Short mmCIF file of C-alpha atoms in Angstrom, two decimals:
data_model
loop_
_atom_site.label_atom_id
_atom_site.label_comp_id
_atom_site.label_asym_id
_atom_site.label_seq_id
_atom_site.Cartn_x
_atom_site.Cartn_y
_atom_site.Cartn_z
CA MET A 159 49.94 115.74 142.21
CA SER A 160 48.73 119.64 141.22
CA GLU A 161 44.53 119.37 141.99
CA LEU A 162 43.53 120.21 138.60
CA ILE A 163 44.98 117.69 137.39
CA ALA A 164 43.32 115.35 139.37
CA LYS A 165 39.80 116.78 138.11
CA ILE A 166 40.80 116.65 134.12
CA LEU A 167 41.77 113.30 134.90
CA TYR A 168 38.99 112.11 137.04
CA GLN A 169 36.72 113.55 134.26
CA LEU A 170 38.88 111.65 131.03
CA ASN A 171 37.51 108.79 133.00
CA ILE A 172 33.82 109.35 133.02
CA LEU A 173 34.36 110.30 128.87
CA ILE A 174 36.18 107.22 129.04
CA GLU A 175 33.05 105.36 130.42
CA ALA A 176 31.12 106.59 128.24
CA SER A 177 33.22 105.71 125.49
CA THR A 178 33.05 103.04 122.62
CA ARG A 179 36.81 103.45 121.55
CA VAL A 180 40.29 104.55 123.28
CA ASP A 181 43.37 104.78 121.36
CA GLU A 182 45.79 105.89 123.76
CA GLN A 183 49.32 106.56 122.78
CA SER A 184 52.43 107.91 124.70
CA TYR A 185 52.28 111.21 123.42
CA ARG A 186 48.03 111.33 122.95
CA ILE A 187 44.48 109.84 124.04
CA THR A 188 42.11 110.25 121.72
CA ILE A 189 38.31 109.47 122.80
CA GLU A 190 35.15 108.83 120.53
CA GLY A 191 31.35 108.59 121.37
CA ASN A 192 28.65 107.89 118.92
CA SER A 193 25.86 109.70 121.07
CA LEU A 194 26.99 112.84 122.07
CA ASP A 195 24.07 114.36 125.64
CA THR A 196 24.41 116.82 127.79
CA ASP A 197 26.20 115.16 130.57
CA LEU A 198 28.85 114.67 128.97
CA ILE A 199 28.64 117.90 126.54
CA GLN A 200 29.33 119.15 130.29
CA VAL A 201 32.41 116.74 131.01
CA ILE A 202 34.15 117.91 128.28
CA LYS A 203 33.59 121.21 128.30
CA ASN A 204 34.74 120.86 131.48
CA ILE A 205 37.96 118.84 130.05
CA ILE A 206 38.67 122.15 128.05
CA GLN A 207 38.06 124.53 130.84
CA LEU A 208 40.77 122.89 133.13
CA SER A 209 42.88 122.64 130.38
CA ILE A 210 42.96 126.07 130.22
CA GLU A 211 43.84 127.37 133.93
CA LEU A 212 46.37 123.69 133.27
CA GLU A 213 48.16 125.94 131.02
CA LEU A 214 47.72 123.48 128.28
CA GLU A 215 46.98 122.52 124.81
CA ARG A 216 43.31 122.80 124.15
CA PRO A 217 41.72 119.25 122.90
CA ASN A 218 40.62 119.05 119.22
CA VAL A 219 36.98 117.95 119.73
CA ILE A 220 34.77 116.83 116.32
CA ILE A 221 31.91 116.54 116.33
CA ASP A 222 30.02 114.73 112.76
CA GLU A 223 33.01 115.94 111.70
CA ASP A 224 33.48 119.11 112.45
CA SER A 225 35.58 121.00 115.41
CA VAL A 226 33.81 122.53 117.07
CA ASN A 227 35.43 124.97 120.10
CA PHE A 228 31.97 124.93 122.00
CA GLN A 229 31.17 128.52 122.11
CA GLU A 230 28.75 130.63 124.45
CA GLU A 231 26.56 131.09 121.37
CA ASP A 232 26.35 127.38 120.38
CA ASP A 233 23.15 125.56 119.99
CA GLU A 234 24.13 122.61 122.12
CA SER A 235 21.12 120.70 120.75
CA LEU A 236 23.12 120.38 117.16
CA PHE A 237 25.18 118.72 118.63
CA LEU A 238 22.62 115.68 120.65
CA ASP A 239 22.87 112.41 119.19
CA GLN A 240 25.94 112.93 117.14
CA PRO A 241 28.69 111.08 116.90
CA TRP A 242 32.23 112.87 118.38
CA ARG A 243 35.31 112.35 119.67
CA LEU A 244 38.16 114.66 121.96
CA ILE A 245 41.69 114.44 121.54
CA LEU A 246 43.95 114.89 124.15
CA ALA A 247 48.10 116.06 123.99
CA LYS A 248 49.65 114.19 126.94
CA THR A 249 53.13 115.54 127.56
CA SER A 250 52.45 119.10 129.23
CA ILE A 251 50.58 116.94 131.69
CA ALA A 252 53.03 114.39 131.99
CA LYS A 253 55.76 117.09 132.84
CA GLN A 254 54.69 118.62 136.24
CA LEU A 255 54.17 114.00 137.05
CA LYS A 256 57.91 113.85 136.76
CA ALA A 257 59.47 111.41 139.22
CA ARG A 258 63.23 112.60 138.85
CA GLU A 259 65.02 114.63 137.46
CA ASN A 260 66.08 115.12 133.26
CA GLU A 261 63.89 111.77 132.49
CA SER A 262 61.18 111.47 129.79
CA THR A 263 57.74 111.29 132.04
CA PHE A 264 54.47 109.82 129.76
CA LEU A 265 51.05 109.66 131.22
CA PHE A 266 48.79 106.53 130.71
CA ILE A 267 44.83 107.99 131.85
CA SER A 268 43.48 104.58 131.73
CA LEU A 269 45.74 100.68 132.54
CA ASN A 270 44.04 99.08 130.30
CA GLY A 271 45.52 102.42 127.39
CA PHE A 272 48.76 101.40 128.75
CA GLN A 273 48.78 96.80 128.70
CA LYS A 274 47.93 98.39 124.76
CA TRP A 275 50.31 100.51 124.38
CA LEU A 276 52.95 98.09 125.14
CA LYS A 277 51.27 95.22 122.58
CA SER A 278 52.67 97.52 119.84
CA ILE A 279 55.99 98.89 120.92
CA ASP A 280 59.37 97.50 119.11
CA PRO A 281 61.69 97.38 121.97
CA PHE A 282 64.35 97.72 119.27
CA VAL A 283 63.58 100.27 117.09
CA LYS A 284 62.01 103.40 118.22
CA ASN A 285 59.83 104.20 115.61
CA SER A 286 59.20 107.78 115.71
CA ASN A 287 60.36 110.67 117.95
CA PHE A 288 56.67 110.43 120.36
CA ASP A 289 58.36 107.34 121.16
CA PRO A 290 60.25 107.42 123.95
CA ASP A 291 64.35 107.00 124.33
CA PHE A 292 64.96 104.10 126.56
CA SER A 293 68.65 104.97 126.42
CA VAL A 294 67.64 107.10 129.36
CA PRO A 295 65.84 106.98 132.41
CA VAL A 296 62.97 106.74 131.67
CA THR A 297 59.19 106.97 133.55
CA PHE A 298 55.22 106.23 132.99
CA ARG A 299 52.50 107.48 134.70
CA VAL A 300 49.87 105.07 134.80
CA GLN A 301 45.69 105.78 136.33
CA GLY A 302 44.44 102.81 137.94
CA LEU A 303 47.61 100.74 138.85
CA LYS A 304 47.80 100.14 142.43
CA ILE A 305 51.65 99.06 142.01
CA SER A 306 55.64 100.15 141.19
CA PHE A 307 57.97 98.06 139.23
CA GLY A 308 60.85 98.85 137.13
CA GLY A 309 63.86 98.88 136.81
CA PRO A 310 67.48 101.13 136.83
CA MET A 311 66.49 103.28 134.10
CA LEU A 312 62.04 102.13 133.27
CA TRP A 313 60.05 102.79 136.56
CA VAL A 314 56.17 102.24 136.79
CA LEU A 315 54.39 103.78 139.19
CA PRO A 316 50.66 105.18 139.98
CA ILE A 317 49.75 108.25 139.64
CA GLY A 318 50.92 109.94 142.74
CA ALA A 319 53.44 107.39 144.41
CA GLU A 320 56.52 108.33 145.76
CA SER A 321 60.27 107.73 143.72
CA PRO A 322 61.95 105.05 145.08
CA LYS A 323 64.69 104.30 146.20
CA ILE A 324 67.05 102.59 143.33
CA ILE A 325 70.32 101.06 143.23
CA GLU A 326 72.78 101.89 140.78
CA SER A 327 72.85 98.58 137.94
CA SER A 328 75.83 96.70 136.76
CA LEU A 329 73.86 95.72 133.39
CA PRO A 330 76.13 96.79 130.81
CA GLU A 331 75.58 100.26 128.27
CA SER A 332 74.27 100.61 124.74
CA SER A 333 78.20 100.30 123.14
CA ASP A 334 78.59 97.14 125.63
CA VAL A 335 76.73 94.82 123.39
CA ARG A 336 76.93 96.07 120.44
CA GLY A 337 80.72 96.40 120.44
CA LEU A 338 79.47 92.82 120.90
CA ILE A 339 77.05 91.06 118.86
CA HIS A 340 76.89 91.15 115.27
CA ILE A 341 73.33 92.99 113.65
CA ASN A 342 71.79 92.62 110.88
CA THR A 343 68.99 95.38 110.38
CA ASP A 344 67.09 96.92 107.31
CA ARG A 345 66.59 99.99 110.34
CA THR A 346 68.56 101.17 113.21
CA VAL A 347 68.94 99.45 116.13
CA ASN A 348 69.33 99.67 120.00
CA ILE A 349 69.63 97.49 121.93
CA TYR A 350 69.31 99.21 126.08
CA PRO A 351 69.35 96.30 128.98
CA ASN A 352 69.43 99.03 131.43
CA GLY A 353 66.39 100.96 129.97
CA PHE A 354 63.96 97.78 129.60
CA ALA A 355 65.20 96.14 132.56
CA LEU A 356 62.39 94.65 135.21
CA THR A 357 64.68 94.34 138.82
CA TRP A 358 62.33 96.41 142.01
CA GLY A 359 58.87 96.30 143.00
CA ASN A 360 55.24 93.89 142.12
CA VAL A 361 57.39 92.41 138.47
CA ASP A 362 55.82 89.35 138.96
CA ALA A 363 52.09 90.64 138.64
CA PRO A 364 49.14 91.03 136.18
CA GLU A 365 50.01 94.53 134.89
CA ALA A 366 53.82 93.80 134.36
CA LYS A 367 52.72 91.18 132.31
CA HIS A 368 53.44 92.97 128.78
CA LEU A 369 56.88 95.10 129.78
CA ARG A 370 58.57 91.90 131.09
CA TYR A 371 58.42 90.54 127.76
CA LEU A 372 59.43 93.46 126.37
CA SER A 373 62.08 93.19 129.28
CA ALA A 374 63.29 89.23 128.00
CA MET A 375 63.60 89.91 124.74
CA VAL A 376 65.79 93.13 124.74
CA LEU A 377 67.87 90.73 127.80
CA SER A 378 67.63 87.17 125.39
CA VAL A 379 69.30 89.64 122.63
CA CYS A 380 72.65 90.47 124.93
CA LEU A 381 73.16 86.59 125.31
CA SER A 382 73.46 86.17 121.79
CA GLN A 383 75.64 85.92 119.11
CA GLU A 384 74.24 88.41 116.04
CA LEU A 385 70.33 89.38 115.44
CA LYS A 386 69.01 89.55 112.50
CA HIS A 387 66.20 92.47 111.67
CA ILE A 388 64.89 92.33 108.81
CA GLY A 389 61.29 93.61 108.10
CA GLY A 390 60.38 93.64 111.42
CA ASP A 391 60.99 89.47 111.71
CA LEU A 392 63.68 88.78 114.63
CA LYS A 393 65.58 86.07 114.20
CA ILE A 394 68.43 84.89 116.43
CA THR A 395 71.89 83.44 116.11
CA LEU A 396 73.63 80.60 118.18
CA LYS A 397 77.08 79.30 117.06
CA GLY A 398 78.59 77.09 119.70
CA ALA A 399 78.89 73.46 119.18
CA LYS A 400 76.65 74.24 116.94
CA ARG A 401 75.16 76.36 114.45
CA ILE A 402 71.76 77.70 114.98
CA VAL A 403 68.83 80.21 113.74
CA LEU A 404 65.75 80.65 116.30
CA PRO A 405 63.09 82.85 116.13
CA LEU A 406 63.34 85.16 119.11
CA THR A 407 59.86 84.42 120.24
CA ASP A 408 56.47 84.86 119.03
CA SER A 409 53.87 86.62 120.87
CA THR A 410 52.45 84.39 123.29
CA GLU A 411 55.39 84.05 125.15
CA ILE A 412 55.27 86.21 128.82
CA PRO A 413 58.57 85.10 131.26
CA SER A 414 58.19 84.91 134.34
CA SER A 415 59.80 87.37 136.60
CA THR A 416 62.33 84.40 138.12
CA PHE A 417 63.20 84.13 134.46
CA LEU A 418 63.90 87.39 133.91
CA GLU A 419 65.41 87.39 137.15
CA SER A 420 68.00 84.76 135.38
CA LEU A 421 68.45 86.44 132.45
CA VAL A 422 69.63 89.65 134.37
CA GLU A 423 72.42 88.02 136.13
CA ALA A 424 73.84 86.33 133.41
CA VAL A 425 73.74 89.09 131.61
CA ARG A 426 75.64 90.77 134.47
CA TRP A 427 78.05 88.12 134.43
CA VAL A 428 78.37 88.03 131.00
CA TYR A 429 79.82 92.01 130.06
CA ALA A 430 81.85 91.95 133.28
CA GLU A 431 84.12 90.29 132.26
CA LYS A 432 86.14 89.43 129.19
CA PRO A 433 82.26 89.06 127.54
CA GLU A 434 84.33 87.35 124.50
CA THR A 435 84.84 84.35 126.15
CA ARG A 436 82.31 83.87 128.37
CA LEU A 437 79.34 84.64 125.79
CA LYS A 438 81.32 81.81 124.10
CA LEU A 439 82.18 79.78 126.94
CA LEU A 440 76.76 80.25 127.22
CA MET A 441 76.72 79.33 123.61
CA ASP A 442 78.78 76.56 123.33
CA ARG A 443 76.01 75.03 125.89
CA LEU A 444 73.05 76.80 124.16
CA SER A 445 73.47 75.25 121.07
CA ILE A 446 73.19 71.87 121.97
CA ASP A 447 70.49 71.78 124.34
CA ILE A 448 68.50 74.12 121.90
CA GLN A 449 66.23 72.65 120.01
CA THR A 450 65.41 74.15 116.73
CA ASP A 451 61.55 74.01 116.70
CA GLN A 452 61.50 75.98 119.85
CA THR A 453 62.17 80.41 120.27
CA PHE A 454 65.52 81.48 121.30
CA LEU A 455 63.56 83.56 124.31
CA LYS A 456 61.31 79.19 124.84
CA GLY A 457 65.10 77.96 125.04
CA MET A 458 66.67 80.32 127.34
CA GLU A 459 64.15 79.75 129.82
CA CYS A 460 64.23 76.63 130.08
CA PHE A 461 68.54 75.96 130.20
CA LEU A 462 69.74 79.19 130.78
CA ASN A 463 70.17 77.72 134.44
CA ASP A 464 72.56 74.69 133.43
CA ALA A 465 74.36 76.61 130.53
CA ILE A 466 75.56 79.51 133.12
CA HIS A 467 76.29 77.43 135.48
CA GLN A 468 77.94 74.59 133.57
CA ALA A 469 79.93 78.63 131.67
CA LYS A 470 81.34 79.30 134.79
CA ASP A 471 82.42 75.87 135.63
CA SER A 472 84.55 76.09 132.16
CA TYR A 473 85.31 79.81 132.36
CA ASP A 474 88.05 79.50 135.62
CA PHE A 475 89.89 76.78 134.28
CA VAL A 476 89.80 78.16 130.31
CA ILE A 477 91.29 81.18 132.31
CA LEU A 478 93.54 79.05 134.53
CA ASP A 479 95.12 77.99 131.40
CA ARG A 480 94.97 81.21 130.13
CA LYS A 481 97.62 82.20 131.95
CA ASP A 482 99.80 79.82 132.80
CA ALA A 483 100.10 80.43 128.57
CA TYR A 484 99.89 83.78 129.54
CA TYR A 485 102.65 83.64 131.83
CA LYS A 486 104.58 82.30 129.55
CA GLU A 487 105.03 84.25 126.49
CA LEU A 488 105.09 87.21 129.36
CA ARG A 489 108.41 85.40 130.33
CA GLU A 490 109.97 85.61 126.46
CA VAL A 491 108.21 87.73 125.79
CA MET A 492 110.30 90.27 128.97
CA LYS A 493 113.40 88.63 127.84
CA ASP A 494 113.65 89.82 124.35
CA MET A 495 112.57 93.10 125.42
CA LYS A 496 115.56 93.11 128.25
CA SER A 497 117.72 92.35 125.29
CA GLN A 498 117.37 95.14 123.37
CA ALA A 499 117.98 97.51 126.41
CA ASP A 500 120.69 95.49 127.39
CA LEU A 501 121.65 96.52 123.40
CA PHE A 502 121.67 99.40 123.12
CA ALA A 503 123.99 100.27 126.94
CA SER A 504 126.67 97.68 125.07
CA LYS A 505 126.82 99.96 122.26
CA ILE A 506 128.24 103.40 124.88
CA ARG A 507 130.21 100.67 125.88
CA ASP A 508 131.85 100.08 122.72
CA LEU A 509 131.88 103.45 122.35
CA VAL A 510 133.84 104.67 124.45
CA ALA A 511 135.84 101.98 124.85
CA SER A 512 136.73 101.81 120.02
CA LEU A 513 136.97 106.40 121.16
CA THR A 514 139.63 105.14 124.25
CA ARG A 515 141.52 103.35 122.24
CA ASP A 516 142.10 105.13 119.28
CA ILE A 517 142.69 108.04 121.96
CA LEU A 518 145.40 105.80 123.04
CA GLY A 519 146.58 104.41 119.81
CA VAL A 520 146.95 108.00 117.93
CA MET A 521 148.67 109.94 121.22
CA PHE A 522 151.05 106.63 121.41
CA ALA A 523 152.15 106.75 117.47
CA VAL A 524 152.06 110.76 118.43
CA GLY A 525 154.37 110.38 121.11
CA PHE A 526 156.60 107.62 119.15
CA ALA A 527 156.97 109.65 115.29
CA PHE A 528 157.20 113.70 118.02
CA PHE A 529 159.67 112.57 121.01
CA GLY A 530 161.21 109.18 120.10
CA LYS A 531 163.87 111.03 118.21
CA PHE A 532 163.22 114.16 120.14
CA ASP A 533 166.56 116.33 120.13
CA PRO A 534 165.93 119.84 121.60
CA SER A 535 168.93 121.12 118.48
CA LYS A 536 166.49 120.52 116.14
CA LEU A 537 163.23 120.52 117.21
CA GLN A 538 162.84 123.04 115.17
CA GLU A 539 163.33 121.24 111.94
CA LEU A 540 161.19 118.46 112.88
CA LEU A 541 158.54 121.57 113.14
CA THR A 542 159.16 121.66 109.65
CA SER A 543 159.38 118.41 108.34
CA THR A 544 156.89 117.49 106.18
CA HIS A 545 156.73 114.61 105.99
CA LEU A 546 155.83 114.42 109.94
CA ALA A 547 153.09 116.83 108.67
CA LEU A 548 152.25 113.75 106.03
CA PHE A 549 152.20 111.73 109.07
CA LEU A 550 149.42 113.87 111.21
CA LYS A 551 147.56 114.33 109.48
CA VAL A 552 147.34 110.23 108.35
CA LEU A 553 146.57 109.87 112.27
CA SER A 554 143.78 112.78 111.73
CA GLY A 555 141.90 110.75 109.25
CA TYR A 556 142.75 107.73 111.15
CA LEU A 557 140.15 108.87 113.48
CA VAL A 558 137.86 110.98 111.30
CA LEU A 559 137.24 107.50 109.14
CA SER A 560 137.19 105.14 112.30
CA PHE A 561 134.08 107.44 114.77
CA THR A 562 132.36 107.74 110.73
CA LEU A 563 132.01 103.87 111.13
CA GLN A 564 131.28 103.81 114.38
CA LEU A 565 128.95 106.14 114.22
CA SER A 566 127.25 104.01 110.56
CA ILE A 567 127.68 100.79 112.47
CA HIS A 568 125.69 101.60 115.92
CA TRP A 569 122.95 104.08 113.41
CA ALA A 570 122.11 101.40 111.33
CA ASP A 571 121.94 98.28 114.38
CA ALA A 572 120.49 100.99 116.63
CA LYS A 573 117.34 101.40 114.08
CA LEU A 574 117.21 97.75 113.32
CA SER A 575 116.55 97.08 117.19
CA GLU A 576 114.49 99.97 117.53
CA SER A 577 112.66 97.62 114.85
CA GLU A 578 112.36 94.26 116.52
CA SER A 579 111.96 96.84 119.97
CA LYS A 580 108.45 98.11 117.67
CA LYS A 581 107.65 94.47 117.07
CA TRP A 582 108.22 92.44 120.73
CA LEU A 583 106.61 95.82 122.22
CA SER A 584 103.32 95.14 119.49
CA VAL A 585 102.86 91.88 120.98
CA LEU A 586 103.86 92.99 124.66
CA ARG A 587 100.69 94.87 123.57
CA ASN A 588 98.51 91.73 124.00
CA TYR A 589 99.60 90.82 127.47
CA THR A 590 99.93 94.52 129.77
CA THR A 591 97.92 96.90 129.87
CA LYS A 592 99.24 100.35 127.93
CA ALA A 593 100.03 102.41 131.34
CA ASP A 594 102.37 99.50 132.43
CA ASN A 595 104.07 99.09 128.28
CA ASP A 596 104.64 102.54 129.21
CA ASP A 597 105.81 102.84 132.15
CA TYR A 598 108.98 99.42 131.96
CA PHE A 599 109.00 98.80 128.19
CA VAL A 600 108.66 102.15 126.25
CA ARG A 601 110.53 104.57 128.54
CA PRO A 602 113.50 102.22 130.26
CA ILE A 603 114.46 101.55 126.14
CA GLU A 604 113.77 105.04 124.66
CA LYS A 605 116.22 106.23 127.28
CA ARG A 606 118.66 103.79 126.30
CA LYS A 607 118.28 105.41 123.43
CA TRP A 608 118.67 108.95 123.79
CA SER A 609 121.54 107.41 126.03
CA LEU A 610 123.21 105.70 122.52
CA ARG A 611 122.79 109.39 121.22
CA ILE A 612 124.14 111.97 122.97
CA GLY A 613 126.61 108.89 123.21
CA LEU A 614 127.80 108.93 119.54
CA VAL A 615 127.92 114.02 119.37
CA VAL A 616 129.97 113.08 121.93
CA ALA A 617 132.11 111.12 121.53
CA GLY A 618 131.77 112.67 117.71
CA ILE A 619 132.82 116.11 119.28
CA ILE A 620 135.53 114.48 120.68
CA TYR A 621 137.01 112.29 118.03
CA PHE A 622 137.29 115.87 115.63
CA LEU A 623 138.33 117.81 118.36
CA SER A 624 140.99 114.61 118.40
CA ALA A 625 141.04 115.22 115.25
CA PHE A 626 141.96 118.96 114.95
CA ILE A 627 143.90 118.75 117.30
CA VAL A 628 146.59 116.28 115.82
CA TRP A 629 145.92 117.38 111.88
CA ASN A 630 147.34 120.82 113.38
CA LEU A 631 150.12 119.34 116.57
CA GLN A 632 152.96 121.05 114.38
CA CYS A 633 151.65 125.20 114.73
CA ILE A 634 150.23 124.29 117.84
CA VAL A 635 153.68 122.79 119.40
CA HIS A 636 155.20 126.25 117.40
CA ALA A 637 152.62 128.07 119.05
CA LEU A 638 152.76 126.41 122.83
CA LEU A 639 156.98 126.81 122.70
CA PRO A 640 158.59 130.16 123.85
#
């Protein structure tokens, strides 16, 4: 912290002590008094001069409802005993107090102003562009604060405190929470467990009580099934063994740091694996224990530890039962997928067998008809025989017809098998990852399909070439003879 910043903060503190009303927001502070004296005029002039030296936005000074710049020619005696107000934008000062890169830094000149501001904010709704965005790292620098505390993204530090060493959080992202719970609202609601969790420092200190309250609100919503946020009214719905609707909290509840730790651990456990199952197990117990005249936060403080313990025990049994069902169903699915793969292989074998049978049959028929009564003296007569020509054309037509029928049957059967395999693949996606699905099922079956397609093309070429040769056999033999 620079010397000039320390000086302007000191002057502002003098002004606050002499004021009758202070309204401090995240981006500005308004200090008011009923009677101005020469000492206060000098303090205000010092603040204006320091703002100029720090290249800050000039404070707005209003005396008796008139804006005053305190020029040298002003008669300061005219301002004495008049009501006054100073409005100072704090954003530029806060930027010079950053603890981290890429953070939003907010300065509070008084601890009391910080506490009053915390009471006014809604952790789920951003009311203006001047409010902190808790989806990114946020640091509050508070003058008068003696301790440091915070969480993975939210830091609360004294003005000159060093940056703490923080371990990365394993809390869920906002998108994970919104994907699990149903939100019914008339405004844009944001849930940032990382942005409000308090996991380090003296969280149990009185200075942290309002942030503990906000943190508990956000973390407890992460462990609900439905949030209703209408007109600022917050309701939680539990759908466990019983369905109950509860108010989230009331303003008198200040959770302890121990309860906050339990909330953090519960949120981590629920969202670590199969969050739908884990949350359902937790809600089953809480919906029985929490009374309808309690708030959700109070009920959680009373029963969360027992409920999370039972949910963890139940989860092991649920997963074991599901694993047995999973492996049984997976074996059945894999058998069906294997039969689909074998079907493509059997079609190729059938195609080769049919091709071999037809070629041998044609060769036998041609040999019997053409050479069975072979007489060299009558060879020329055979080559010009119309009866032999008709017989050869019939054999050629048989080859074409045989291939056409096989192509139609195999193609139709392959399309049907492909449709069935897609159905089984859709079932299989419930049991395997997409990568395993592709590696062990999709690609091997696709290779089988391509083998069948290539086999049909090769068989078609051989069939039509054989048909062409048989059709023109007389001409071919005549051309080959000397």
